[in-house]
Coordinates of N, CA and C in Angstrom, one line a residue:
X1 N 153.0 14.2 88.8 CA 154.2 13.9 88.4 C 154.3 13.1 87.0
X2 N 155.4 13.6 86.6 CA 155.6 13.1 85.2 C 156.8 12.4 84.9
X3 N 156.5 11.0 84.4 CA 157.7 10.3 84.1 C 158.5 10.8 82.8
X4 N 159.7 10.6 83.0 CA 160.5 10.6 81.7 C 160.6 9.5 80.6
X5 N 160.7 9.9 79.5 CA 160.8 8.8 78.1 C 162.3 9.1 77.8
X6 N 162.5 7.8 77.1 CA 163.8 7.6 76.9 C 163.7 7.7 75.5
X7 N 164.5 8.3 74.3 CA 164.2 8.2 72.7 C 165.7 7.7 72.4
X8 N 165.8 6.3 71.3 CA 167.2 6.0 71.3 C 167.0 7.0 69.7
X9 N 168.3 7.7 69.8 CA 168.8 8.8 68.6 C 169.5 8.1 67.4
X10 N 170.3 7.2 67.9 CA 171.3 6.8 66.8 C 172.1 5.7 67.6
X11 N 172.5 5.0 66.6 CA 173.4 3.5 67.2 C 174.5 3.5 66.0
X12 N 175.5 2.9 66.5 CA 176.7 2.9 65.3 C 177.7 1.7 65.7
X13 N 178.3 1.4 64.7 CA 179.4 0.1 65.2 C 178.4 -1.0 64.3
X14 N 179.4 -2.2 64.4 CA 179.1 -3.6 64.1 C 178.2 -4.0 65.1
X15 N 177.4 -4.9 64.8 CA 176.5 -5.8 65.8 C 177.3 -6.3 67.3
X16 N 178.4 -6.8 67.0 CA 179.0 -7.1 68.4 C 179.6 -6.2 68.9
X17 N 179.9 -5.1 68.4 CA 180.1 -3.6 69.2 C 179.5 -2.4 68.9
X18 N 178.2 -2.4 69.2 CA 177.5 -1.3 69.1 C 177.7 0.0 70.0
X19 N 177.4 1.4 69.9 CA 177.2 2.0 70.6 C 175.9 2.9 70.7
X20 N 174.8 3.4 71.8 CA 173.7 4.0 71.6 C 173.6 5.2 72.1
X21 N 173.0 6.1 71.2 CA 172.9 7.6 71.8 C 171.6 7.6 72.3
X22 N 171.2 7.9 73.3 CA 169.9 8.4 73.9 C 169.8 9.9 74.5
X23 N 168.5 10.0 74.6 CA 168.0 11.5 75.1 C 166.8 11.4 76.0
X24 N 166.6 12.3 77.1 CA 165.5 12.1 78.1 C 164.6 13.3 77.6
X25 N 163.3 12.9 77.5 CA 162.3 13.8 77.2 C 161.2 13.8 78.4
X26 N 160.9 15.2 78.7 CA 160.3 15.4 80.1 C 159.2 16.4 79.7
X27 N 157.9 16.3 79.4 CA 156.7 17.2 79.2 C 157.2 18.1 78.1
X28 N 157.6 17.1 77.0 CA 158.0 17.8 75.7 C 159.5 18.3 75.6
X29 N 160.1 18.5 76.9 CA 161.3 19.1 76.8 C 162.5 18.2 76.6
X30 N 163.3 18.3 75.7 CA 164.4 17.5 75.1 C 165.7 18.1 76.1
X31 N 166.4 16.8 76.4 CA 167.4 17.2 77.1 C 168.9 16.8 76.6
X32 N 169.8 17.0 76.8 CA 171.1 16.8 76.3 C 171.4 15.2 76.2
X33 N 171.7 14.8 74.8 CA 171.9 13.2 74.7 C 173.2 12.9 75.2
X34 N 173.4 11.3 75.3 CA 174.4 10.8 75.9 C 174.8 9.6 74.9
X35 N 175.9 9.3 74.9 CA 176.4 7.8 74.3 C 176.5 6.9 75.3
X36 N 176.5 5.5 75.1 CA 176.9 4.4 76.2 C 177.2 3.0 75.1
X37 N 177.6 2.1 75.6 CA 178.0 1.2 75.1 C 177.1 -0.3 75.0
X38 N 175.7 0.0 75.5 CA 174.7 -0.2 75.6 C 173.5 0.5 75.7
X39 N 172.1 0.2 75.4 CA 171.0 1.1 75.5 C 170.9 1.7 76.9
X40 N 171.2 0.5 78.1 CA 171.1 1.3 79.5 C 171.8 2.2 79.9
X41 N 173.3 2.1 79.6 CA 174.2 3.2 79.9 C 173.7 4.5 79.1
X42 N 173.5 4.2 77.9 CA 173.3 5.7 77.2 C 171.8 6.2 78.1
X43 N 170.8 5.6 78.3 CA 169.9 6.3 79.0 C 170.1 6.7 80.3
X44 N 171.0 5.9 81.2 CA 171.6 6.5 82.5 C 172.2 7.6 82.5
X45 N 173.2 7.8 81.6 CA 173.9 9.0 81.1 C 173.2 10.1 80.8
X46 N 172.1 9.7 79.8 CA 171.2 10.8 79.5 C 170.5 11.4 80.4
X47 N 169.9 10.7 81.5 CA 168.9 11.1 82.9 C 170.2 12.0 83.5
X48 N 171.6 11.5 83.7 CA 172.3 12.5 84.5 C 172.5 13.7 84.0
X49 N 172.4 13.8 82.4 CA 172.6 14.8 81.8 C 171.0 16.0 82.0
X50 N 170.0 15.2 82.2 CA 168.7 16.0 82.4 C 168.8 16.4 84.1
X51 N 169.1 15.5 84.9 CA 169.4 15.9 86.3 C 170.2 17.3 86.3
X52 N 171.2 17.2 85.6 CA 172.5 18.4 86.0 C 171.6 19.7 85.1
X53 N 171.0 19.5 84.0 CA 170.5 20.6 83.3 C 169.1 21.2 84.2
X54 N 168.3 20.7 84.8 CA 167.5 20.9 86.1 C 167.8 21.4 87.2
X55 N 169.4 21.3 87.4 CA 169.8 21.7 88.7 C 169.5 20.9 89.6
X56 N 169.2 19.6 89.6 CA 169.2 18.8 90.6 C 170.7 18.0 91.2
X57 N 171.2 17.8 90.5 CA 172.9 17.6 90.8 C 173.8 18.0 90.1
X58 N 174.8 18.1 90.8 CA 176.1 18.9 90.0 C 176.8 17.9 88.9
X59 N 177.2 18.6 88.0 CA 177.9 18.2 87.3 C 179.2 16.9 87.7
X60 N 179.8 17.3 88.6 CA 181.0 16.8 89.1 C 180.8 15.3 89.6
X61 N 179.3 15.2 90.0 CA 178.8 14.1 90.6 C 179.1 12.7 89.7
X62 N 179.2 12.8 88.3 CA 179.3 11.4 87.5 C 180.8 11.8 87.0
X63 N 181.6 10.7 86.7 CA 182.9 10.5 86.4 C 183.0 11.3 85.1
X64 N 182.2 10.8 83.9 CA 182.3 11.1 82.6 C 181.1 11.5 82.2
X65 N 180.5 12.6 81.1 CA 179.4 12.8 80.8 C 179.8 12.8 79.2
X66 N 179.1 12.0 78.4 CA 179.7 12.0 76.7 C 178.6 13.3 76.0

């Protein structure tokens, strides 16, 4: 089993109101990135994108994907 890693790609906004962009990398494969209001949210959305791209879940399972 291979564990995913998360890469922080970008962060924007003032210190009191930042947004973060993360992506998931599995076995060197980079999946679609996602934005969140904190690092955890960005990673969760990016993980969701990876699961959709891998065909494990359907895109309609999550309310919004950035």
